[in-house]
Short mmCIF file of C-alpha atoms in Angstrom, two decimals:
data_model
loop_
_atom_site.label_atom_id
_atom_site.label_comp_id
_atom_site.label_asym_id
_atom_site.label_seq_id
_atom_site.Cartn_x
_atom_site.Cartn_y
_atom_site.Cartn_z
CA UNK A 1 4.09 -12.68 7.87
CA UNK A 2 2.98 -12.89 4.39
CA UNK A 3 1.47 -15.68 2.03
CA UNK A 4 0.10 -15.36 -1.53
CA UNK A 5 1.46 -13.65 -4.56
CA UNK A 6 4.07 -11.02 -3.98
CA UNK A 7 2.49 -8.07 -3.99
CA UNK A 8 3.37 -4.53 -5.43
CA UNK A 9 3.49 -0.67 -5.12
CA UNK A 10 0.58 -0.35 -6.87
CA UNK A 11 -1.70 -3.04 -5.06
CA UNK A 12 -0.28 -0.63 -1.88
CA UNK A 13 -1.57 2.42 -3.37
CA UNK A 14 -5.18 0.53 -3.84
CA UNK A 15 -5.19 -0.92 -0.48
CA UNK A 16 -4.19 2.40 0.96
CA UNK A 17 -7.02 4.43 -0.82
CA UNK A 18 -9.49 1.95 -0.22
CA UNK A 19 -8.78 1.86 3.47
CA UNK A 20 -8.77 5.62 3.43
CA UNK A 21 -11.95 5.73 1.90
CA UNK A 22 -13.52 2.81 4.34
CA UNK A 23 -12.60 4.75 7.66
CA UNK A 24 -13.96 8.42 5.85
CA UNK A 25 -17.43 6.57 4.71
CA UNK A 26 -17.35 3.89 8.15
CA UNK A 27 -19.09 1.29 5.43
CA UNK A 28 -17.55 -2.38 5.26
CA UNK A 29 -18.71 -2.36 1.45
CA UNK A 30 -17.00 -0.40 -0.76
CA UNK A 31 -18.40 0.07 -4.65
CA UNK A 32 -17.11 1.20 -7.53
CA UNK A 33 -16.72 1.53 -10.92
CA UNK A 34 -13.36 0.16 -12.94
CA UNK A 35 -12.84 3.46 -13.97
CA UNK A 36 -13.87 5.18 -10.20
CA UNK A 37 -10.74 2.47 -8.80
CA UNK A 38 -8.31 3.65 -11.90
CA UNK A 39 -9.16 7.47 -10.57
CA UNK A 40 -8.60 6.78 -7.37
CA UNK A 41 -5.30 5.74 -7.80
CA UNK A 42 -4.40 8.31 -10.33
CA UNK A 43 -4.71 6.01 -13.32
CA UNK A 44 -5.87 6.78 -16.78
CA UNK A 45 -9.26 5.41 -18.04
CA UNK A 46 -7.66 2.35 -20.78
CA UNK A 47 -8.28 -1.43 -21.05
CA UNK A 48 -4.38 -1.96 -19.88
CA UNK A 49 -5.57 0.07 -16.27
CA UNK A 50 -8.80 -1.84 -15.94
CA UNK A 51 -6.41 -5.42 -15.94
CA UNK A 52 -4.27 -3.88 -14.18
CA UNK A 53 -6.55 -3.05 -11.39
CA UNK A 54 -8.61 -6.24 -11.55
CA UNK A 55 -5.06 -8.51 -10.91
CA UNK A 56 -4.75 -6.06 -8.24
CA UNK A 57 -7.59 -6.89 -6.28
CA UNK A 58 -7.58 -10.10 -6.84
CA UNK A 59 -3.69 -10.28 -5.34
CA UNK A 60 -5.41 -8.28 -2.06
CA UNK A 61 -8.07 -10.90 -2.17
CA UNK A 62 -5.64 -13.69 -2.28
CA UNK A 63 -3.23 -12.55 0.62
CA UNK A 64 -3.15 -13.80 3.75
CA UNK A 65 -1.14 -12.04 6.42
CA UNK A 66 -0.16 -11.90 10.06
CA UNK A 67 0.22 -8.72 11.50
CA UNK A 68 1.74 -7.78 15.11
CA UNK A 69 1.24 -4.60 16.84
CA UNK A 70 2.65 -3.36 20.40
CA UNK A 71 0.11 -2.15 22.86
CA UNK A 72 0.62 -0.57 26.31
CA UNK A 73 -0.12 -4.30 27.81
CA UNK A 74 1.56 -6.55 25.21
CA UNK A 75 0.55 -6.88 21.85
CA UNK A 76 -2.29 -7.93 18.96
CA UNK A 77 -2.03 -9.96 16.92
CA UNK A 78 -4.33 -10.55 13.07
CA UNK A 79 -4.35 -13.33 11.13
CA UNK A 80 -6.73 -13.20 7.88
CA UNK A 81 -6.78 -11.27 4.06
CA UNK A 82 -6.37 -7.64 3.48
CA UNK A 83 -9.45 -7.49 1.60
CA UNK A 84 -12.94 -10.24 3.28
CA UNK A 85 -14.53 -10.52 -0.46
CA UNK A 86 -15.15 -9.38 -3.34
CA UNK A 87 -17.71 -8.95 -6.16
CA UNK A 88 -17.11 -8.14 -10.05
CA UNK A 89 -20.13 -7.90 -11.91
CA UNK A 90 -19.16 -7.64 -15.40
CA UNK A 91 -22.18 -6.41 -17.90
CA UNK A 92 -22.49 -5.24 -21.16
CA UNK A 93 -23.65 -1.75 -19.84
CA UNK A 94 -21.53 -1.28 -16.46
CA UNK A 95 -18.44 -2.83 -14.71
CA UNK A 96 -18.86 -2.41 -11.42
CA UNK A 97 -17.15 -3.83 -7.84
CA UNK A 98 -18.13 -4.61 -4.84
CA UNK A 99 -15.46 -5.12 -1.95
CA UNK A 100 -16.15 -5.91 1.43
CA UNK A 101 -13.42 -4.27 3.35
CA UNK A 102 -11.82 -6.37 6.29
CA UNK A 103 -13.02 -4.89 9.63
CA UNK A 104 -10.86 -6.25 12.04
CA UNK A 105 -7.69 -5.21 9.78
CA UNK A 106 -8.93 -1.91 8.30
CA UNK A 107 -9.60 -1.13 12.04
CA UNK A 108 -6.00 -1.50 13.49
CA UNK A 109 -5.59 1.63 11.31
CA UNK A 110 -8.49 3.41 12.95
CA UNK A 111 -12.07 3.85 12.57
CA UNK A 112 -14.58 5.63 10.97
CA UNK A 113 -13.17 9.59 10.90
CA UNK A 114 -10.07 8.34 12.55
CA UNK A 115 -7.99 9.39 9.23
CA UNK A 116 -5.01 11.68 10.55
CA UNK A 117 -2.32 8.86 10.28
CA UNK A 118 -2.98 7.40 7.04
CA UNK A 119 -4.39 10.50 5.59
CA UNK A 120 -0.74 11.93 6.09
CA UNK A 121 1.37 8.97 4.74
CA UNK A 122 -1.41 8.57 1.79
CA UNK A 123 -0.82 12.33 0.83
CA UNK A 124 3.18 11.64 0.76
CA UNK A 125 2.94 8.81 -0.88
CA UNK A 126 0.69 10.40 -3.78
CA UNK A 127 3.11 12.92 -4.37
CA UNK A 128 5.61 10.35 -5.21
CA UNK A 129 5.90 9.05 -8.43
CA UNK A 130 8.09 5.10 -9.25
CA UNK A 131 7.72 2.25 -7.79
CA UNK A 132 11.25 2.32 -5.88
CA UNK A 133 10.05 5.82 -4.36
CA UNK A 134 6.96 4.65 -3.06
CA UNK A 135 8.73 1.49 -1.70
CA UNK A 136 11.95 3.81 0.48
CA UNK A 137 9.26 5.78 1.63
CA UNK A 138 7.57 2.88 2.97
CA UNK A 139 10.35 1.02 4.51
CA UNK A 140 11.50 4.78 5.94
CA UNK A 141 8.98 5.47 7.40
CA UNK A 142 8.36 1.76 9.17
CA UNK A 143 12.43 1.80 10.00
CA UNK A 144 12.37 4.91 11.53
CA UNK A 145 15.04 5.52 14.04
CA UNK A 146 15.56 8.26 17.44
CA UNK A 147 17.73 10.79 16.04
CA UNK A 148 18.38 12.58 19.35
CA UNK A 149 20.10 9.67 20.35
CA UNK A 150 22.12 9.69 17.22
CA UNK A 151 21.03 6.05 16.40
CA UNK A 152 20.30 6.14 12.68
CA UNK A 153 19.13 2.57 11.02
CA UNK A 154 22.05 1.25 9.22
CA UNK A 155 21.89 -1.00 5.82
CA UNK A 156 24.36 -2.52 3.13
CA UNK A 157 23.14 -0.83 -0.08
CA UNK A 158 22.74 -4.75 -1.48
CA UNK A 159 20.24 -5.82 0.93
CA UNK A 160 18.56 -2.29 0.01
CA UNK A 161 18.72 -3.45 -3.37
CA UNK A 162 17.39 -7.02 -2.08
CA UNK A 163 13.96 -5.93 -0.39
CA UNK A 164 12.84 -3.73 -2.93
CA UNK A 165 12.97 -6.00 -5.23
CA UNK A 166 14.63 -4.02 -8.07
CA UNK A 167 16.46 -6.26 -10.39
CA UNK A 168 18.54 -4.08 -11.93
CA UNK A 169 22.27 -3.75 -12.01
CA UNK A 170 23.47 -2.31 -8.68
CA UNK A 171 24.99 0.68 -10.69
CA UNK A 172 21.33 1.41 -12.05
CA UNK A 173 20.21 0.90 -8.75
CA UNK A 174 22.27 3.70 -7.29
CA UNK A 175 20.77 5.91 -9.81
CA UNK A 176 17.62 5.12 -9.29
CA UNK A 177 18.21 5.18 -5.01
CA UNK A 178 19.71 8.75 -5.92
CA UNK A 179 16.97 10.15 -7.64
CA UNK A 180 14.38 8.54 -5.19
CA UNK A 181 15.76 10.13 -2.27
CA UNK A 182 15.61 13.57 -4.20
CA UNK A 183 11.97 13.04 -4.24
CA UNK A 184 11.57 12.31 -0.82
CA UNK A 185 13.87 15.37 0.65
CA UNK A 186 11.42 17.34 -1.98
CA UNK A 187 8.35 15.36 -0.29
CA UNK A 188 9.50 16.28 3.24
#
C-alpha cells in the first residue's frame, strides 16, 4: 500500500543506493553532498541533476507505505516513510544532506553487512539503462514464477502497458517492451 506522490525509477535507484550504502556503513544517518547523491546514482554534476535529486528525496520523504512480508510463522507487517527525515543545509560554500535512514524498513532488507540480496538486484539494475527497463526488471523479478512446474506468470500486454505507467501508443510501447527485454536477456 502506497500514499504520496507517485514515485519513479529514479527515486528507486536513490532509495536503492542509499539503502545499500546504510546496511554497508550500519549508520541511520546518511550525508552527502548534491553532487556525492548525483554520483551515486550515475548522474552528471548540473543544476538540472541537483533538482532533480532534491524532488527526489523529498518524494521518499513524503511517502508513506505499508509493506507485508511472509515469515515462517505468519507475517510482518510496516507501516511508516521510506526515508525518517531529512536535512538540506543550503550555503553559499557547500550543499550538503543529511538523511536519517528508516531503521525498521531499511532493516527488512537486512542489516549492517547483510548486502548479498540487494547488492545483486542493485548491480542488475545499474547495468540497465530507461526507465521502462528498470521498471520490467522490477516487476520480474517480484512476479517471479516456478518454472519446473511450467507455471509462468501470465499478463495482457495492456495492463503491462498500464503499471508501468508508459503513456505512449501501445505500438511504441511494443518497441520499447522489445528492446527492454533485449537488455535484460543481455543483463542475465
Amino acid at each position: 500500500l502506497f500514499t504520496g506522490e507517485a514515485l519513479n525509477q529514479q527515486d528507486l535507484d536513490l532509495w536503492m543506493e542509499l539503502v545499500d550504502r546504510w546496511k554497508e556503513l550500519g549508520e541511520m544517518s546518511l550525508i552527502y553532498t548534491k553532487h556525492g547523491l548525483c554520483k551515486m546514482i550515475g548522474k552528471s554534476k548540473s543544476a538540472r541533476a541537483y533538482k532533480q535529486i532534491e524532488e527526489s528525496l523529498f518524494r521518499l520523504y513524503s511517502a508513506d507505505i505499508e509493506v507485508r512480508t511472509k515469515t515462517p510463522k505468519g507475517q510482518i507487517r510496516y507501516f511508516g516513510r521510506l526515508i525518517h527525515e531529512m536535512v538540506w543545509i543550503d550555503e553559499e560554500v557547500r550543499t550538503q544532506t543529511k538523511i536519517n535512514m528508516n531503521p525498521n524498513l531499511a532493516g527488512l532488507f537486512g542489516g549492517k553487512g547483510n548486502r548479498q540480496f540487494s547488492k545483486q538486484i542493485l548491480d542488475q539494475r545499474r547495468s540497465l539503462k530507461g526507465d521502462l527497463s528498470k521498471w520490467l526488471y522490477g516487476y520480474i523479478v517480484t512476479h517471479r514464477t516456478n518454472i519446473e512446474r511450467l507455471k509462468p506468470h501470465w499478463i495482457k500486454l495492456e495492463k503491462l502497458k498500464q503499471l508501468s505507467g508508459a503513456s505512449s501508443t501501445m505500438k511504441t510501447f511494443k518497441f520499447n517492451l522489445k528492446k527492454a527485454l533485449e537488455q535484460l536477456e543481455k543483463a542475465g
